[in-house]
Coordinates of C-alpha atoms in Angstrom, one line a residue:
M142 CA -32.0 -58.3 165.3
A143 CA -28.6 -59.7 164.4
R144 CA -30.2 -63.0 163.3
F145 CA -33.5 -61.0 162.0
A146 CA -31.2 -58.6 160.1
A147 CA -29.2 -61.3 158.3
A148 CA -32.6 -63.1 157.2
C149 CA -33.3 -59.6 155.5
G150 CA -30.1 -59.3 153.6
V151 CA -29.7 -58.6 150.1
T152 CA -26.2 -59.4 148.5
L153 CA -26.8 -58.5 144.5
A154 CA -28.4 -55.6 142.9
L155 CA -31.2 -56.6 140.4
A156 CA -30.6 -55.3 137.2
A157 CA -32.7 -52.5 135.3
G158 CA -35.2 -55.1 133.5
A159 CA -35.6 -57.4 136.5
A160 CA -36.6 -54.2 138.3
G161 CA -39.3 -53.3 135.9
G162 CA -37.6 -49.9 135.4
G163 CA -34.6 -47.9 136.5
E164 CA -31.7 -49.4 138.1
L165 CA -32.0 -50.2 141.8
T166 CA -29.5 -48.4 143.8
A167 CA -28.3 -49.0 147.5
Q168 CA -29.2 -46.2 149.9
V169 CA -28.2 -45.5 153.5
P170 CA -31.7 -44.2 155.5
A171 CA -31.7 -42.2 158.6
N172 CA -33.1 -45.3 160.3
P173 CA -30.9 -48.2 159.0
F174 CA -32.5 -50.7 160.7
A175 CA -36.3 -49.6 159.7
Y176 CA -36.8 -53.1 158.4
I177 CA -37.3 -54.3 161.9
P178 CA -41.0 -53.7 163.0
P179 CA -42.2 -52.3 166.1
Q180 CA -43.4 -55.3 167.6
C181 CA -40.0 -56.6 168.0
W182 CA -39.6 -54.2 171.0
T183 CA -42.6 -55.6 173.0
K184 CA -42.1 -56.1 176.2
T185 CA -42.9 -60.1 176.9
R186 CA -42.7 -59.9 180.6
G187 CA -45.6 -58.7 182.3
G188 CA -46.6 -57.9 185.9
A189 CA -47.0 -61.0 188.5
G190 CA -44.4 -62.7 186.7
T191 CA -46.6 -63.2 183.4
V192 CA -44.9 -63.9 180.1
H193 CA -46.6 -62.7 176.9
N194 CA -45.8 -64.4 173.4
P195 CA -47.1 -62.4 170.5
C196 CA -43.6 -63.4 168.4
Y197 CA -45.0 -66.9 167.4
A198 CA -47.1 -65.2 165.1
C199 CA -44.1 -64.2 162.9
H200 CA -40.9 -66.2 164.0
V201 CA -41.6 -70.0 163.3
A202 CA -39.8 -73.1 162.0
A203 CA -41.1 -72.7 158.2
P204 CA -41.1 -75.4 155.8
E205 CA -38.4 -75.5 153.1
P206 CA -37.7 -73.3 150.9
N207 CA -38.3 -71.0 153.5
F208 CA -34.9 -71.3 155.3
A209 CA -35.5 -68.6 157.9
R210 CA -36.5 -71.2 160.6
D211 CA -36.4 -68.4 163.4
E212 CA -38.5 -69.8 165.9
D213 CA -35.6 -69.3 168.5
L214 CA -36.3 -65.5 167.9
Q215 CA -39.2 -65.9 170.2
L216 CA -36.6 -66.5 173.1
S217 CA -34.5 -63.4 172.9
Y218 CA -34.1 -59.8 171.5
D219 CA -31.3 -60.9 169.0
F220 CA -30.7 -57.1 167.8
A221 CA -27.7 -55.7 166.4
D222 CA -25.8 -53.5 168.7
G223 CA -27.3 -50.3 166.5
A224 CA -30.6 -51.4 166.7
A225 CA -30.8 -51.5 170.6
A226 CA -32.5 -48.3 170.5
N227 CA -36.3 -48.3 169.7
P228 CA -36.5 -46.0 166.7
W229 CA -40.4 -46.2 166.6
S230 CA -40.9 -43.0 168.7
N231 CA -44.5 -42.3 167.8
L232 CA -45.5 -45.3 169.9
F233 CA -44.8 -43.2 173.1
V234 CA -46.3 -39.8 172.1
D235 CA -49.5 -38.9 173.7
R236 CA -52.0 -37.7 171.5
G237 CA -54.8 -38.1 173.4
P238 CA -55.8 -34.5 173.8
A239 CA -55.6 -34.1 169.9
I240 CA -57.7 -37.2 169.3
A241 CA -60.3 -35.9 171.6
A242 CA -60.3 -32.4 170.0
T243 CA -61.3 -34.1 166.7
S244 CA -65.1 -34.4 166.0
D245 CA -66.5 -37.7 164.8
T246 CA -68.2 -35.8 161.8
D247 CA -64.8 -34.4 160.8
I248 CA -62.9 -37.7 160.6
L249 CA -66.0 -39.6 159.1
A250 CA -66.1 -37.0 156.2
H251 CA -62.1 -37.5 155.7
V252 CA -62.4 -41.4 155.9
R253 CA -65.6 -41.4 153.5
T254 CA -63.8 -39.4 150.9
D255 CA -62.2 -41.8 148.2
N256 CA -58.5 -40.7 147.5
F257 CA -57.7 -43.7 145.2
H258 CA -60.5 -42.9 142.2
G259 CA -60.5 -39.1 141.3
P260 CA -63.7 -37.0 140.9
D261 CA -64.2 -38.0 137.5
G262 CA -64.1 -41.8 138.4
G263 CA -60.4 -42.6 137.0
L264 CA -57.4 -43.6 139.1
A265 CA -56.3 -40.6 141.0
L266 CA -52.9 -41.8 141.6
A267 CA -52.3 -43.3 138.3
T268 CA -53.1 -39.9 136.8
Q269 CA -50.4 -38.2 139.1
L270 CA -47.7 -40.5 137.6
D271 CA -48.7 -39.9 134.4
R272 CA -47.7 -36.3 135.1
L273 CA -44.7 -37.1 137.0
P274 CA -43.7 -34.8 139.4
A275 CA -39.9 -34.0 139.6
A276 CA -39.4 -35.2 143.2
W277 CA -40.7 -38.5 142.2
D278 CA -38.6 -38.7 139.1
V279 CA -35.6 -40.6 140.8
N280 CA -33.8 -41.4 137.4
G281 CA -34.7 -38.1 135.7
D282 CA -36.0 -39.6 132.3
G283 CA -39.7 -38.3 132.7
I284 CA -41.4 -41.9 133.1
W285 CA -42.8 -43.2 135.9
S286 CA -40.7 -46.4 136.8
G287 CA -42.5 -48.4 139.4
Y288 CA -45.8 -49.8 139.6
R289 CA -48.4 -47.8 137.9
P290 CA -51.9 -48.7 139.6
D291 CA -54.3 -50.4 137.4
I292 CA -56.7 -52.1 139.9
W293 CA -60.1 -50.6 140.4
F294 CA -61.6 -52.3 143.2
A295 CA -64.6 -53.4 141.2
F296 CA -65.0 -56.8 141.8
D297 CA -67.5 -59.3 140.8
D298 CA -68.8 -62.1 142.8
D299 CA -65.9 -64.3 142.0
G300 CA -63.6 -61.8 143.0
F301 CA -62.1 -60.5 139.5
D302 CA -61.7 -56.8 139.1
H303 CA -63.1 -55.0 136.2
D304 CA -62.4 -51.8 134.6
P305 CA -65.1 -49.0 134.1
A306 CA -65.7 -50.6 130.6
G307 CA -66.4 -53.9 132.1
R308 CA -63.0 -55.5 131.0
R309 CA -61.3 -57.7 133.6
T310 CA -58.1 -56.2 134.9
G311 CA -56.4 -59.7 135.7
W312 CA -56.6 -58.9 139.3
R313 CA -58.4 -61.0 141.6
A314 CA -59.5 -60.6 145.3
F315 CA -59.3 -63.8 147.5
A316 CA -60.8 -64.1 151.1
Y317 CA -57.7 -64.9 153.7
K318 CA -57.5 -65.4 157.6
P319 CA -55.4 -62.2 159.0
L320 CA -52.3 -63.0 160.9
P321 CA -53.3 -62.4 164.7
G322 CA -52.9 -59.0 166.3
A323 CA -52.3 -56.2 164.1
F324 CA -53.8 -56.8 160.7
W325 CA -57.4 -57.1 162.7
P326 CA -59.6 -54.2 162.3
T327 CA -60.0 -54.0 166.0
N328 CA -56.4 -52.7 166.1
G329 CA -56.6 -50.0 163.5
S330 CA -57.2 -50.9 159.6
A331 CA -59.2 -52.8 157.3
D332 CA -57.5 -54.3 154.4
D333 CA -58.0 -56.3 151.2
V334 CA -55.6 -58.3 148.9
A335 CA -55.8 -59.1 145.4
I336 CA -53.3 -61.3 143.0
R337 CA -52.5 -61.4 139.2
L338 CA -50.7 -63.7 137.4
P339 CA -48.9 -62.9 134.2
A340 CA -50.9 -63.0 130.7
P341 CA -49.7 -66.4 129.7
F342 CA -51.7 -67.8 132.8
R343 CA -54.6 -66.0 131.4
A344 CA -54.8 -67.1 127.7
R345 CA -54.9 -70.5 126.0
E346 CA -52.0 -72.0 124.2
D347 CA -52.4 -69.8 121.1
G348 CA -52.7 -66.7 123.1
T349 CA -56.3 -66.2 123.1
P350 CA -57.4 -64.8 126.5
D351 CA -59.6 -67.3 128.5
D352 CA -61.2 -66.7 132.0
A353 CA -61.3 -70.4 132.7
I354 CA -57.6 -71.1 132.1
Y355 CA -57.0 -68.2 134.0
A356 CA -59.1 -69.6 136.9
L357 CA -57.4 -73.1 136.6
N358 CA -54.1 -71.6 136.7
L359 CA -55.1 -70.0 140.1
A360 CA -56.4 -72.8 141.5
I361 CA -53.3 -74.6 140.6
L362 CA -51.2 -72.2 142.3
E363 CA -53.4 -72.1 145.3
S364 CA -52.8 -76.0 145.5
L365 CA -48.9 -75.5 145.2
V366 CA -48.6 -72.9 147.8
T367 CA -51.3 -74.4 150.3
R368 CA -50.4 -77.8 149.4
R369 CA -53.6 -79.4 149.6
D370 CA -56.2 -80.4 146.9
V371 CA -58.3 -77.8 145.3
P372 CA -61.9 -78.4 143.8
I373 CA -63.0 -77.2 140.4
P374 CA -65.7 -77.0 138.0
A375 CA -65.6 -80.3 135.7
T376 CA -63.2 -79.7 133.3
D377 CA -62.1 -81.7 130.5
E378 CA -58.5 -82.5 131.0
T379 CA -58.3 -83.7 127.2
R380 CA -58.3 -80.2 125.8
L381 CA -55.8 -79.2 128.2
G382 CA -53.2 -82.0 128.1
V383 CA -52.8 -82.3 131.5
D384 CA -53.8 -84.7 134.1
L385 CA -55.2 -82.3 137.0
D386 CA -56.6 -85.1 139.2
R387 CA -53.7 -87.2 138.7
D388 CA -55.6 -90.3 138.1
G389 CA -53.5 -91.7 135.6
S390 CA -55.7 -90.7 132.4
L391 CA -57.1 -87.8 130.8
G392 CA -60.7 -87.5 131.3
T393 CA -63.1 -85.0 133.2
A394 CA -61.4 -83.6 136.7
G395 CA -63.3 -82.1 139.5
R396 CA -60.3 -81.1 141.5
I397 CA -56.6 -80.1 141.4
V398 CA -54.3 -82.9 143.4
F399 CA -51.4 -81.5 144.9
A400 CA -48.7 -84.0 144.5
F401 CA -45.1 -82.6 144.0
D402 CA -41.7 -84.3 144.6
P403 CA -39.4 -83.6 141.5
R404 CA -36.7 -86.0 142.7
N405 CA -39.1 -88.8 142.0
G406 CA -40.2 -87.7 139.0
I407 CA -43.7 -86.3 140.5
T408 CA -44.4 -82.6 139.4
M409 CA -47.7 -80.7 138.2
S410 CA -48.2 -78.4 135.4
W411 CA -49.8 -75.1 134.4
V412 CA -52.3 -75.1 131.8
G413 CA -52.9 -73.1 128.5
Q414 CA -50.1 -70.6 127.5
A415 CA -48.3 -71.0 130.7
R416 CA -48.0 -74.8 129.8
A417 CA -46.3 -74.2 126.8
E418 CA -43.8 -71.7 128.6
L419 CA -42.9 -74.0 131.4
Q420 CA -42.5 -76.6 129.0
A421 CA -39.9 -73.9 127.2
G422 CA -38.1 -73.1 130.3
R423 CA -39.3 -69.5 130.5
L424 CA -41.7 -70.0 133.4
H425 CA -41.2 -72.4 136.3
L426 CA -43.1 -74.4 139.1
A427 CA -42.5 -75.6 142.4
A428 CA -44.4 -76.1 145.4
L429 CA -44.4 -73.5 147.9
L430 CA -42.8 -71.0 145.3
F431 CA -44.9 -68.5 143.2
P432 CA -43.8 -68.0 139.6
E433 CA -42.0 -65.4 138.3
G434 CA -44.2 -62.2 137.1
T435 CA -46.9 -63.1 140.2
E436 CA -48.1 -59.6 141.7
F437 CA -50.4 -58.8 144.7
V438 CA -52.1 -55.6 145.6
H439 CA -52.6 -54.7 149.2
S440 CA -54.9 -51.9 150.2
V441 CA -54.7 -50.5 154.0
R442 CA -57.9 -48.7 154.8
Y443 CA -59.2 -46.5 157.5
L444 CA -62.3 -47.8 159.4
D445 CA -66.0 -46.4 158.3
L446 CA -69.2 -47.1 159.8
A447 CA -72.3 -48.7 158.1
P448 CA -75.7 -46.8 158.6
E449 CA -76.3 -50.0 161.3
G450 CA -73.3 -48.9 162.9
T451 CA -71.2 -51.4 162.2
V452 CA -67.4 -51.1 161.3
V453 CA -66.3 -51.7 157.8
A454 CA -63.4 -50.7 155.5
A455 CA -63.5 -46.8 154.4
P456 CA -63.1 -45.7 150.9
R457 CA -60.0 -43.6 151.8
L458 CA -56.6 -45.7 151.7
K459 CA -54.0 -45.0 154.0
E460 CA -51.7 -47.1 151.8
L461 CA -51.4 -49.1 148.8
R462 CA -49.0 -51.7 148.7
Y463 CA -47.7 -53.6 146.1
A464 CA -45.4 -56.7 145.2
R465 CA -44.2 -58.4 142.1
K466 CA -42.0 -61.2 141.7
T467 CA -39.0 -60.3 139.3
S468 CA -37.0 -63.4 139.0
W469 CA -37.3 -67.0 139.7
R470 CA -35.3 -68.5 142.5
S471 CA -34.7 -72.3 142.9
Y472 CA -34.7 -74.3 146.2
T473 CA -31.1 -74.9 145.9
T474 CA -30.4 -71.2 145.1
L475 CA -32.6 -69.9 148.1
M476 CA -30.7 -72.6 150.2
Q477 CA -27.1 -71.2 149.0
Q478 CA -28.3 -67.5 149.5
A479 CA -29.7 -68.5 153.2
Q480 CA -26.2 -69.8 153.8
Q481 CA -24.3 -67.2 152.9
E482 CA -26.3 -64.7 154.7
M483 CA -25.7 -66.9 158.1
K484 CA -21.9 -66.5 157.4
E485 CA -22.1 -62.9 156.9
A486 CA -24.3 -62.6 160.0
V487 CA -21.8 -64.4 162.2
G488 CA -18.9 -62.5 160.5
D489 CA -20.2 -58.9 161.1
P490 CA -23.3 -59.2 163.2
D491 CA -24.0 -55.2 163.8
E492 CA -23.8 -54.5 160.5
P493 CA -27.3 -53.0 159.2
E494 CA -28.2 -54.9 155.8
R495 CA -28.2 -53.0 152.4
F496 CA -31.3 -53.1 150.2
F497 CA -31.3 -52.3 147.0
G498 CA -34.0 -49.9 145.7
D499 CA -35.3 -46.3 145.3
L500 CA -38.6 -44.4 145.7
E501 CA -39.4 -44.7 142.1
S502 CA -38.7 -48.6 141.3
G503 CA -39.4 -49.8 144.9
V504 CA -37.1 -51.9 147.2
A505 CA -35.7 -55.4 146.5
N506 CA -36.1 -58.1 149.3
G507 CA -33.2 -60.3 148.1
K508 CA -35.7 -63.1 147.5
G509 CA -36.7 -62.4 144.1
W510 CA -39.5 -59.6 144.9
R511 CA -39.7 -56.2 144.5
L512 CA -41.7 -54.3 147.1
Q513 CA -43.2 -51.0 146.4
G514 CA -45.6 -48.7 148.4
F515 CA -48.0 -45.5 148.2
I516 CA -48.8 -43.6 151.4
E517 CA -50.8 -40.8 152.1
A518 CA -49.8 -37.6 151.8
A519 CA -50.7 -34.5 154.1
D520 CA -52.9 -33.2 151.8
G521 CA -55.2 -36.4 151.6
R522 CA -53.4 -37.8 148.1
L523 CA -51.4 -41.0 147.7
R524 CA -47.9 -40.6 147.0
P525 CA -44.7 -43.1 146.6
Q526 CA -43.3 -43.9 149.9
T527 CA -39.7 -42.8 150.1
Y528 CA -36.7 -45.5 150.3
E529 CA -36.9 -45.7 154.3
E530 CA -40.5 -45.7 154.6
S531 CA -40.4 -48.9 152.0
L532 CA -38.0 -50.8 154.3
T533 CA -40.6 -51.4 156.7
C534 CA -42.0 -54.0 154.0
V535 CA -39.2 -56.1 153.4
G536 CA -38.5 -57.2 157.1
C537 CA -41.7 -59.1 157.1
H538 CA -42.0 -60.0 153.5
G539 CA -39.0 -62.2 152.9
A540 CA -37.2 -62.4 156.2
I541 CA -39.6 -64.2 158.9
G542 CA -40.3 -68.0 159.1
R543 CA -44.0 -67.1 158.5
G544 CA -43.7 -66.3 155.1
V545 CA -44.4 -68.5 152.2
D546 CA -42.2 -67.5 149.3
S547 CA -42.1 -63.8 151.2
V548 CA -45.9 -63.9 150.8
I549 CA -48.4 -64.1 154.1
A550 CA -51.9 -63.7 152.8
F551 CA -52.3 -66.2 149.9
P552 CA -51.1 -69.0 151.7
R553 CA -53.7 -68.2 154.5
K554 CA -56.1 -68.1 151.5
L555 CA -59.8 -69.5 152.8
P556 CA -60.1 -73.0 151.4
D557 CA -63.6 -74.7 149.4
D558 CA -65.5 -74.6 152.6
V559 CA -66.5 -71.1 152.3
P560 CA -68.6 -69.0 149.5
G561 CA -66.9 -68.7 146.3
D562 CA -64.2 -71.4 147.3
G563 CA -62.7 -68.1 148.8
W564 CA -62.4 -66.0 145.8
Y565 CA -64.3 -63.2 146.7
H566 CA -63.6 -59.5 148.3
W567 CA -64.3 -58.4 151.7
D568 CA -67.7 -56.4 151.8
A569 CA -70.4 -55.5 154.0
A570 CA -72.5 -58.5 152.9
R571 CA -69.1 -60.8 153.5
P572 CA -67.4 -59.2 156.1
L573 CA -64.2 -60.5 157.8
G574 CA -66.2 -60.9 161.0
I575 CA -68.5 -63.9 159.6
L576 CA -65.2 -66.1 159.8
P577 CA -65.0 -69.0 162.2
D578 CA -61.9 -69.6 164.0
A579 CA -62.6 -73.2 163.1
D580 CA -58.5 -74.3 163.7
A581 CA -58.8 -72.4 167.1
E582 CA -55.6 -70.1 165.6
Y583 CA -57.1 -67.0 167.1
A584 CA -58.5 -68.6 170.5
T585 CA -54.6 -69.7 170.8
Y586 CA -53.2 -66.5 170.1
L587 CA -55.4 -64.9 173.0
R588 CA -54.2 -67.7 175.5
T589 CA -50.3 -67.6 174.4
N590 CA -50.1 -63.8 174.1
G591 CA -52.6 -62.8 177.0
A592 CA -53.6 -60.1 175.0
A593 CA -55.5 -59.1 171.7
D594 CA -52.5 -57.1 170.1
E595 CA -48.7 -57.5 170.2
F596 CA -48.6 -54.6 172.1
R597 CA -51.4 -55.6 174.8
A598 CA -53.1 -52.2 174.3
N599 CA -56.4 -53.1 173.0
D600 CA -58.5 -53.6 176.3
E601 CA -61.6 -53.7 174.5
A602 CA -61.2 -56.7 172.4
W603 CA -59.3 -58.6 175.8
R604 CA -62.3 -57.8 177.7
H605 CA -64.8 -59.5 175.1
F606 CA -63.0 -62.8 176.4
T607 CA -62.2 -62.5 179.9
D608 CA -64.5 -62.7 183.3
V609 CA -64.5 -60.0 185.8
A610 CA -61.2 -61.3 187.2
G611 CA -59.5 -60.6 183.9
V612 CA -59.5 -64.5 183.3
L613 CA -59.9 -66.0 179.8
D614 CA -63.1 -67.6 179.7
P615 CA -63.3 -70.9 177.9
A616 CA -67.0 -70.7 176.8
K617 CA -66.0 -67.2 175.2
L618 CA -63.3 -68.8 173.3
A619 CA -65.3 -71.6 172.1
G620 CA -67.4 -68.8 170.8
L621 CA -64.9 -67.5 168.3
R622 CA -65.4 -71.4 166.5
A623 CA -68.8 -69.9 165.2
T624 CA -67.8 -66.2 164.3
I625 CA -64.5 -64.1 165.0
A626 CA -66.9 -60.9 165.1
P627 CA -66.6 -59.9 168.8
L628 CA -62.5 -60.3 168.3
V629 CA -61.6 -58.4 165.0
E630 CA -64.6 -55.9 164.8
P631 CA -63.9 -52.7 167.0
S632 CA -66.6 -50.7 168.4
A633 CA -67.5 -47.7 166.8
A634 CA -66.0 -45.4 169.6
R635 CA -62.8 -47.2 169.1
A636 CA -62.7 -47.4 165.1
L637 CA -63.0 -43.5 165.2
A638 CA -60.5 -42.9 167.6
L639 CA -58.2 -45.1 165.6
D640 CA -58.8 -42.9 162.6
K641 CA -58.3 -39.8 164.5
A642 CA -55.1 -40.9 165.7
Y643 CA -53.8 -42.2 162.3
R644 CA -54.7 -39.2 160.4
L645 CA -52.3 -37.2 163.5
L646 CA -49.7 -39.2 161.7
V647 CA -50.6 -38.1 158.1
R648 CA -50.8 -34.4 158.8
E649 CA -46.9 -34.9 160.8
Q650 CA -45.6 -37.2 158.0
S651 CA -43.8 -38.6 160.8
F652 CA -44.3 -42.5 159.4
A653 CA -40.2 -42.8 159.6
R654 CA -40.9 -43.0 163.5
G655 CA -43.9 -45.3 163.3
R656 CA -47.2 -45.5 161.3
L657 CA -49.2 -47.5 163.8
A658 CA -52.4 -45.9 165.3
V659 CA -51.8 -45.6 168.9
L660 CA -54.3 -44.2 171.6
A661 CA -52.1 -43.8 174.2
P662 CA -48.0 -44.2 175.1
L663 CA -47.0 -47.8 175.0
D664 CA -44.1 -47.3 177.7
A665 CA -45.6 -50.0 180.0
T666 CA -45.6 -52.4 177.2
V667 CA -42.9 -51.5 174.9
H668 CA -39.1 -51.1 175.2
R669 CA -37.6 -47.7 174.4
A670 CA -34.4 -49.8 174.3
V671 CA -33.2 -53.2 174.8
E672 CA -30.1 -55.1 175.9
P673 CA -28.9 -56.9 172.5
G674 CA -29.6 -60.8 173.2
A675 CA -31.6 -60.2 176.4
T676 CA -34.2 -63.1 176.8
T677 CA -37.5 -62.5 176.5
G678 CA -38.5 -64.9 179.6
I679 CA -40.7 -67.0 176.9
P680 CA -39.6 -70.6 178.1
A681 CA -39.6 -72.4 175.0
P682 CA -40.8 -71.7 171.3
M683 CA -44.4 -71.9 170.6
R684 CA -44.7 -74.2 167.4

């Protein structure tokens, strides 16, 4: 998409220090438009003149400082000429016979084998990176320059990750409401996300590590990103020197009160050592922006079956995704950058965007973040994504209206009306399916899209909410307000079929042609090519 591509643009290379390792360099992949996801080729016109709109899940009029404001992309296929042909050919391959030939026993054995932790209980991928293969050593210095996995996925009841010695790693899992469509388990994968803030956010002003200080800074960040008040345990503001509840005095606070209008002198503050760093100008704070040094880890997993037959996340990872904010961009800087990108789009709308990065150091998204991923190799171990494979991350993280400072999950963190105030990891006791669709977001998606996924390929989930004539049943939609399980949780048979389909991609290592698990060719609902500028048939943007 010309507009979509422009929003993804990178105009400056990152310095070696900002990249956290070797210098990021521009590369030309086989598919220079790999940052445009497969969903963008969906046929929005269905039979009998029906129109489907899955596009609004990503393309919206976002609040500043996200200047994408791309809700008009719901209305047309605004592709560059070179992106008109759909490169994601795996969407059209018939793998039905191969899926049928795979036994349930075989695939369950595969997904139940942990490929993140080694037989010794250590971190298998980190061990591989310590013994760096030459093919992964892009800069030839013998040292891995990218993210070295250091999360153990050993979370306590408050969401904090621990190493085998019982020490907190700084990573904290949070529960969130996944975007409608691809990120529901019924469409192929289970996932989770954890956040980590830099050391100053985890320490008192004198540098002493303090878990309570860390929890407070995470609550302040949640308030800034979600623009809402956040409850906290009774906290002595006098000790911190910060009026957290904004009542005009330092006393005992029971919540972080959101208030941010710097033009009128209204702002907020970090606590502990991060407060001192903020005052010294070495750290920053603003609504709808994350501080520099913020990290996210996102695991994407196969589906497994619990003893009672319910579908749960498998031990085996398909991918480990990582993001780190390497530099601060103010509102003004982001606005100027957006203006420059639009000028470039008008001047040369068909030129693919260049992103600086490589296999070892990750890819810069042009908004201050470095993105990196690891994906399952043919032998079942995790390996670094190629540069081209990593381009699939920058399209959604940094280029669409839906994101908040390039991030999608954390702004959708569950609020304080759920257990643990939303600070917990999905598990068998607290699965995704127990969430209510309190704001009717998922019911709206079903009505607006007329399907349970972007490709209209998930008949199983769709049938849960329709009558015998295939029409949405209002009573069934209303049931989502109690639990979203009927929508997001697949049957055991569908879960295993999706696992089998994905493992075929792993064996082929054909991710450059698409990494979505597809049970049947999608010719009926996905374009193999589009005429640039063709209209979608959607009459007006969904807001």
